[in-house]
Coordinates of C-alpha atoms in Angstrom, one line a residue:
M1 CA 9.0 12.6 -80.3
S2 CA 6.0 14.8 -81.0
I3 CA 3.6 16.1 -78.4
D4 CA 0.7 13.7 -77.6
L5 CA -2.1 15.0 -75.5
S6 CA -4.1 11.7 -75.5
V7 CA -4.4 9.7 -72.3
K8 CA -5.6 6.3 -71.2
F9 CA -7.8 6.6 -68.1
T10 CA -9.5 3.6 -66.5
G11 CA -8.9 1.8 -69.7
L12 CA -10.6 4.5 -71.8
Q13 CA -8.5 6.0 -74.6
M14 CA -9.2 9.8 -74.6
E15 CA -8.2 12.4 -77.2
N16 CA -7.3 14.8 -74.3
P17 CA -7.7 14.6 -70.5
F18 CA -10.1 17.5 -70.1
L19 CA -13.8 16.9 -69.3
L20 CA -16.8 19.1 -68.6
S21 CA -17.9 18.0 -65.2
S22 CA -21.5 17.0 -64.2
A23 CA -23.2 20.4 -63.8
P24 CA -25.6 22.8 -65.5
P25 CA -23.4 23.0 -68.7
T26 CA -24.1 19.3 -69.3
E27 CA -27.8 19.2 -68.7
S28 CA -28.9 18.9 -72.3
E29 CA -28.2 17.0 -75.5
S30 CA -27.4 20.2 -77.4
N31 CA -24.9 21.4 -74.8
I32 CA -23.1 18.1 -74.8
L33 CA -22.9 18.1 -78.6
R34 CA -21.6 21.6 -78.6
A35 CA -19.0 20.7 -75.9
F36 CA -17.7 17.9 -78.1
E37 CA -17.6 20.1 -81.1
A38 CA -15.5 22.6 -79.1
G39 CA -12.9 19.9 -78.4
W40 CA -13.5 18.6 -74.9
G41 CA -12.1 15.1 -74.5
G42 CA -15.0 14.0 -72.4
V43 CA -18.3 15.1 -70.9
V44 CA -19.9 14.0 -67.7
T45 CA -23.7 14.4 -67.9
K46 CA -25.8 16.2 -65.4
T47 CA -26.7 13.6 -62.8
I48 CA -29.5 11.2 -63.9
G49 CA -31.8 9.8 -61.2
M50 CA -34.9 7.7 -60.7
H51 CA -36.7 10.2 -58.4
P52 CA -38.8 13.2 -59.4
V53 CA -36.8 16.4 -59.0
V54 CA -38.2 19.9 -58.7
N55 CA -35.7 22.8 -58.4
V56 CA -36.2 25.9 -56.2
A57 CA -38.1 28.9 -57.6
G58 CA -35.9 31.6 -59.1
P59 CA -32.1 31.5 -59.9
K60 CA -30.2 28.3 -59.2
T61 CA -26.7 29.5 -59.9
K62 CA -24.8 32.8 -59.3
F63 CA -21.2 34.0 -59.3
L64 CA -19.5 35.7 -56.4
R65 CA -17.2 38.6 -57.4
Y66 CA -14.9 41.0 -55.6
Y67 CA -15.2 44.7 -56.5
P68 CA -11.9 46.5 -55.6
E69 CA -13.2 50.0 -55.8
Q70 CA -16.0 49.2 -53.3
K71 CA -14.0 46.6 -51.4
S72 CA -17.0 44.4 -51.5
L73 CA -18.0 40.8 -52.3
S74 CA -21.3 40.3 -54.0
M75 CA -23.3 38.0 -56.3
N76 CA -25.5 40.8 -57.5
K77 CA -23.3 43.7 -58.8
G78 CA -22.6 42.6 -62.3
R79 CA -19.6 41.1 -64.2
N80 CA -17.1 44.0 -63.6
G81 CA -15.8 42.4 -60.4
V82 CA -13.1 39.8 -60.1
L83 CA -14.6 36.3 -60.1
Q84 CA -14.1 34.5 -56.7
A85 CA -16.5 31.6 -56.9
S86 CA -19.7 30.1 -58.2
W87 CA -22.6 29.1 -55.9
N88 CA -25.5 26.9 -56.8
W89 CA -28.3 25.0 -55.2
E90 CA -29.5 23.2 -58.3
L91 CA -30.4 19.6 -57.8
I92 CA -29.7 16.7 -60.1
S93 CA -31.3 16.6 -63.6
D94 CA -35.1 17.1 -63.5
K95 CA -35.4 15.0 -66.6
P96 CA -36.3 11.3 -66.1
L97 CA -34.3 8.4 -67.2
D98 CA -36.4 7.7 -70.3
W99 CA -35.7 11.3 -71.4
W100 CA -32.0 10.7 -71.2
V101 CA -31.7 7.3 -72.7
P102 CA -32.3 8.1 -76.4
R103 CA -30.2 11.2 -76.1
L104 CA -27.2 9.3 -74.7
G105 CA -27.5 7.0 -77.7
R106 CA -27.6 9.9 -80.2
I107 CA -24.7 11.8 -78.5
K108 CA -22.5 8.7 -78.6
K109 CA -23.3 8.0 -82.3
A110 CA -22.5 11.6 -83.2
F111 CA -19.1 11.5 -81.4
P112 CA -18.1 7.8 -81.0
Q113 CA -14.4 8.7 -80.3
R114 CA -15.1 11.1 -77.4
T115 CA -15.7 9.9 -73.8
L116 CA -19.3 10.1 -72.6
V117 CA -19.6 9.6 -68.9
A118 CA -23.1 9.2 -67.3
S119 CA -23.4 10.6 -63.8
I120 CA -26.0 8.7 -61.9
M121 CA -27.6 8.9 -58.4
A122 CA -30.0 6.9 -56.3
G123 CA -30.4 6.3 -52.6
S124 CA -28.9 3.8 -50.2
G125 CA -31.6 3.1 -47.6
S126 CA -32.9 -0.1 -49.0
D127 CA -32.4 -3.0 -51.5
G128 CA -34.8 -1.2 -53.8
E129 CA -32.6 1.9 -53.8
L130 CA -29.5 -0.2 -54.6
R131 CA -31.4 -1.8 -57.5
A132 CA -32.2 1.7 -58.7
W133 CA -28.5 2.4 -59.0
Q134 CA -28.2 -0.8 -61.1
T135 CA -31.2 0.2 -63.3
L136 CA -29.5 3.5 -64.0
A137 CA -26.2 1.9 -64.7
K138 CA -27.5 -0.6 -67.1
A139 CA -29.7 1.8 -69.0
C140 CA -26.8 4.3 -69.5
Q141 CA -24.2 1.8 -70.5
D142 CA -26.6 0.1 -72.9
E143 CA -26.9 3.4 -74.8
G144 CA -23.1 3.7 -75.2
A145 CA -22.0 5.6 -72.1
D146 CA -18.2 4.9 -71.8
A147 CA -18.1 5.2 -68.0
L148 CA -20.4 5.8 -65.0
E149 CA -19.7 8.5 -62.4
L150 CA -21.5 7.8 -59.1
N151 CA -22.8 11.0 -57.5
L152 CA -22.0 10.4 -53.8
S153 CA -21.4 14.1 -53.2
C154 CA -24.3 16.5 -54.0
P155 CA -24.2 19.0 -51.1
H156 CA -27.8 19.8 -50.9
M157 CA -29.9 16.6 -50.9
D158 CA -32.4 16.6 -48.1
R159 CA -32.7 12.8 -48.0
P160 CA -30.3 11.2 -45.5
D161 CA -29.6 8.3 -47.9
M162 CA -28.6 10.4 -50.9
G163 CA -25.8 12.6 -52.2
S164 CA -23.1 13.7 -49.8
N165 CA -24.9 11.9 -47.0
I166 CA -23.7 8.7 -48.7
G167 CA -20.3 10.1 -49.4
K168 CA -19.6 10.9 -45.8
D169 CA -20.3 7.2 -44.8
S170 CA -17.5 4.9 -46.0
E171 CA -19.6 1.8 -45.5
L172 CA -22.4 3.2 -47.8
V173 CA -19.8 4.3 -50.3
S174 CA -18.5 0.7 -50.6
V175 CA -22.0 -0.8 -50.7
V176 CA -23.2 1.5 -53.5
T177 CA -20.0 1.1 -55.5
Q178 CA -20.2 -2.7 -55.3
A179 CA -23.8 -2.7 -56.3
V180 CA -23.0 -0.8 -59.5
K181 CA -19.9 -2.8 -60.2
D182 CA -22.0 -6.0 -60.0
V183 CA -23.8 -4.9 -63.2
A184 CA -21.3 -2.5 -64.9
R185 CA -19.5 -3.4 -68.1
V186 CA -17.8 0.0 -68.2
P187 CA -15.5 1.7 -65.7
V188 CA -17.1 3.1 -62.6
W189 CA -15.9 6.4 -61.1
A190 CA -17.1 7.8 -57.8
K191 CA -17.4 11.5 -57.2
L192 CA -16.7 12.3 -53.5
T193 CA -17.7 15.2 -51.3
P194 CA -15.2 17.5 -49.5
A195 CA -17.6 17.7 -46.5
T196 CA -16.0 14.9 -44.6
G197 CA -13.4 14.4 -41.9
D198 CA -11.0 12.4 -43.9
I199 CA -11.6 12.0 -47.6
V200 CA -8.9 9.3 -47.8
V201 CA -11.3 7.0 -45.9
E202 CA -14.0 7.4 -48.5
A203 CA -11.6 7.0 -51.4
G204 CA -10.4 3.7 -49.8
A205 CA -14.1 2.7 -49.6
V206 CA -14.5 3.3 -53.3
F207 CA -11.6 1.1 -54.2
R208 CA -12.7 -1.6 -51.8
G209 CA -16.0 -1.6 -53.5
G210 CA -14.3 -2.2 -56.8
G211 CA -14.5 1.3 -58.1
D212 CA -12.1 2.2 -61.0
A213 CA -11.5 5.9 -60.1
V214 CA -12.3 8.7 -57.7
S215 CA -13.5 12.1 -59.0
S216 CA -12.8 14.9 -56.5
S217 CA -14.1 17.1 -55.3
N218 CA -17.7 18.2 -55.6
T219 CA -18.5 21.7 -54.5
F220 CA -18.1 22.8 -50.9
P221 CA -21.2 23.2 -48.7
S222 CA -21.9 26.9 -48.2
I223 CA -24.5 29.6 -48.1
P224 CA -24.6 33.0 -49.8
L225 CA -23.6 36.3 -48.2
I226 CA -26.1 38.6 -46.6
D227 CA -26.5 41.9 -48.4
P228 CA -25.6 44.6 -45.8
E229 CA -28.1 47.0 -47.3
T230 CA -31.2 44.8 -47.5
L231 CA -30.2 42.3 -44.8
E232 CA -31.4 39.6 -47.2
F233 CA -29.3 36.6 -48.4
E234 CA -28.1 37.5 -51.9
M235 CA -29.7 34.4 -53.2
N236 CA -33.0 33.3 -51.6
V237 CA -36.5 32.3 -52.1
D238 CA -39.0 34.2 -50.0
G239 CA -36.2 35.3 -47.8
R240 CA -35.0 31.8 -47.1
V241 CA -31.8 29.9 -48.2
S242 CA -30.4 26.5 -47.7
S243 CA -27.0 24.9 -48.2
G244 CA -25.6 25.1 -51.7
G245 CA -22.3 24.3 -53.4
L246 CA -19.3 26.6 -53.7
G247 CA -17.0 26.1 -56.7
G248 CA -14.7 28.1 -58.9
P249 CA -11.4 29.8 -58.2
A250 CA -11.9 30.0 -54.4
I251 CA -11.9 26.2 -53.9
L252 CA -8.7 25.4 -56.0
P253 CA -6.3 25.2 -53.0
Q254 CA -8.7 23.2 -50.9
A255 CA -9.5 20.8 -53.7
L256 CA -5.8 20.3 -54.4
A257 CA -5.1 19.6 -50.7
M258 CA -7.8 16.8 -50.6
M259 CA -6.5 15.4 -53.9
S260 CA -2.9 15.3 -52.6
Q261 CA -4.1 13.3 -49.6
M262 CA -5.8 10.7 -51.8
T263 CA -3.1 10.4 -54.4
R264 CA -0.4 9.9 -51.7
A265 CA -2.5 7.3 -50.0
F266 CA -3.3 5.4 -53.3
P267 CA -0.4 6.3 -55.7
D268 CA -1.4 3.5 -58.1
A269 CA -5.1 4.4 -58.3
S270 CA -6.9 6.6 -60.9
F271 CA -8.1 10.1 -60.0
S272 CA -10.0 12.8 -61.9
G273 CA -9.4 16.3 -60.4
I274 CA -12.2 18.8 -60.0
G275 CA -12.2 22.3 -58.6
G276 CA -11.2 25.8 -59.6
V277 CA -9.7 25.1 -63.1
S278 CA -9.9 27.7 -65.8
D279 CA -6.5 27.4 -67.6
F280 CA -3.7 25.0 -68.0
G281 CA -1.7 26.3 -65.1
H282 CA -4.5 25.4 -62.7
A283 CA -5.0 21.9 -64.3
L284 CA -1.2 21.3 -64.2
N285 CA -1.5 21.1 -60.4
Y286 CA -3.8 18.1 -60.6
F287 CA -1.6 16.2 -63.0
L288 CA 1.5 16.8 -61.0
L289 CA -0.3 15.5 -57.9
G290 CA -1.2 12.3 -59.7
C291 CA -4.5 12.8 -61.5
G292 CA -5.1 11.3 -64.9
T293 CA -7.9 13.6 -66.0
V294 CA -9.2 17.0 -65.0
Q295 CA -12.8 18.3 -65.0
V296 CA -14.1 21.9 -65.4
C297 CA -17.4 23.6 -64.5
T298 CA -17.5 27.2 -63.4
A299 CA -15.1 28.6 -66.1
A300 CA -17.1 26.8 -68.8
M301 CA -20.5 28.2 -67.5
L302 CA -19.2 31.7 -68.0
D303 CA -17.9 30.9 -71.5
H304 CA -20.9 30.2 -73.8
A305 CA -22.2 27.6 -71.3
V306 CA -19.8 24.9 -72.5
G307 CA -16.4 26.6 -72.5
P308 CA -15.2 26.7 -76.1
N309 CA -12.5 29.2 -75.2
V310 CA -11.7 27.4 -72.0
I311 CA -10.9 24.1 -73.8
A312 CA -8.9 26.0 -76.4
R313 CA -6.8 27.6 -73.6
L314 CA -6.3 24.2 -71.9
L315 CA -5.1 22.6 -75.2
E316 CA -2.9 25.5 -76.2
G317 CA -1.4 25.7 -72.7
S318 CA -0.8 21.9 -72.8
R319 CA 1.1 22.1 -76.1
A320 CA 3.1 25.1 -75.0
F321 CA 4.1 23.4 -71.8
F322 CA 5.3 20.2 -73.4
D323 CA 7.0 22.1 -76.2
K324 CA 8.9 24.1 -73.5
H325 CA 9.9 21.0 -71.6
A326 CA 10.7 18.7 -74.5
D327 CA 14.4 18.6 -73.5
R328 CA 13.3 16.8 -70.3
G329 CA 11.7 14.1 -72.3
W330 CA 8.2 15.3 -71.5
H331 CA 5.9 14.8 -74.4
G332 CA 2.6 14.0 -72.8
F333 CA 0.7 13.7 -69.5
D334 CA 2.1 10.2 -68.7
D335 CA 5.5 11.9 -68.4
I336 CA 4.5 14.3 -65.6
R337 CA 1.8 12.6 -63.7
G338 CA 2.5 12.5 -60.0
L339 CA 5.9 14.3 -60.2
A340 CA 5.0 16.6 -57.2
R341 CA 3.0 14.1 -55.2
N342 CA 5.7 13.1 -52.8
R343 CA 6.7 16.7 -52.1
V344 CA 3.5 17.1 -50.0
V345 CA 4.6 15.9 -46.5
S346 CA 3.5 16.2 -42.9
H347 CA 4.1 19.5 -41.2
A348 CA 6.8 17.9 -39.0
Q349 CA 8.8 17.1 -42.1
I350 CA 9.2 20.7 -43.0
R351 CA 12.7 22.0 -42.1
R352 CA 13.0 24.3 -39.1
P353 CA 15.7 27.0 -38.7
E354 CA 19.0 26.2 -36.8
S355 CA 18.6 27.0 -33.1
A356 CA 21.1 29.9 -33.4
D357 CA 18.8 31.6 -35.9
Y358 CA 15.6 31.1 -34.1
R359 CA 14.5 33.8 -31.6
G360 CA 11.2 32.4 -30.6
G361 CA 8.6 34.3 -32.6
Y362 CA 8.7 37.9 -33.8
E363 CA 11.1 40.6 -32.6
Q364 CA 8.2 43.1 -32.7
E365 CA 4.9 42.6 -31.2
G366 CA 2.4 41.7 -33.9
Y367 CA 3.0 42.1 -37.6
A368 CA 2.5 45.9 -38.1
E369 CA 5.3 48.4 -38.1
Q370 CA 5.6 50.1 -34.7

């Protein structure tokens, strides 16, 4: 059999399972078209809303790097350091729905075989807000969006009934998901926040509300470091900062831990993995834990905004992997999905040493040589 990188996810046939996630790289028609030209199997738009949005003054995204010679972490010392993470406090799209509608139609007509996912967000505090979700859903699917991704996870929305404030409330998660499903003719994915006590609870709420998939996770709530020389936050407006979202390499292990919790709890459900991916080795973790697709943001932002080299690496790495393991009968992602899922167990299930070999801690005090 020949290698086949295509997947079927929530009923959608995709050329490959790699998507640009909803973020600054997908904020414009031109970027999305360039992303499809580069080879991404799908794109999730910057989140579209009904409410006026005005971003903070000054930069909205920066990248945290480690500088070995100085033994320092900073967002402000150039690209010579080793990338650790991205940080942003950018809100959802500041373009209104009527700006997005014709552009969604043009994008879909230009690339009818690629998967266009519309990220949408409204509130949850009233029937009017739930109708806003439905208005957004109908407008986007009418223009050809193949799926809808519900933003239940933005980490820096001040309103108590929006973003991650919904995603931390399982009842609201179900209510919003059901409201969209009532009008949706396309699959509905829900993007969850990691800022919760037990993400499995919210994932269950998505599926109880009729959702077709969970995307996880959004960025982790965080603040920038304080510059030890100036005593100012490295990213601020008039000396002030608020919560933003941490992404990139630093969150990969944490995002995987949350994904493994959900895929073990719901082994037959659909999941799209997000967090820390820049090459196939990173993405492979998500597939082995049970994901059907993988989304990328930080690595793409640093590669011509839409990641042409990133998607090339992902596709090349995929082909090399399946070519290497062809003797196992692995020719595509369906053959490996979830293979490592059940190897994540409770701590009590990890083998302990035989009693004769266990001396109750360390022979020397501490870890350093005496």
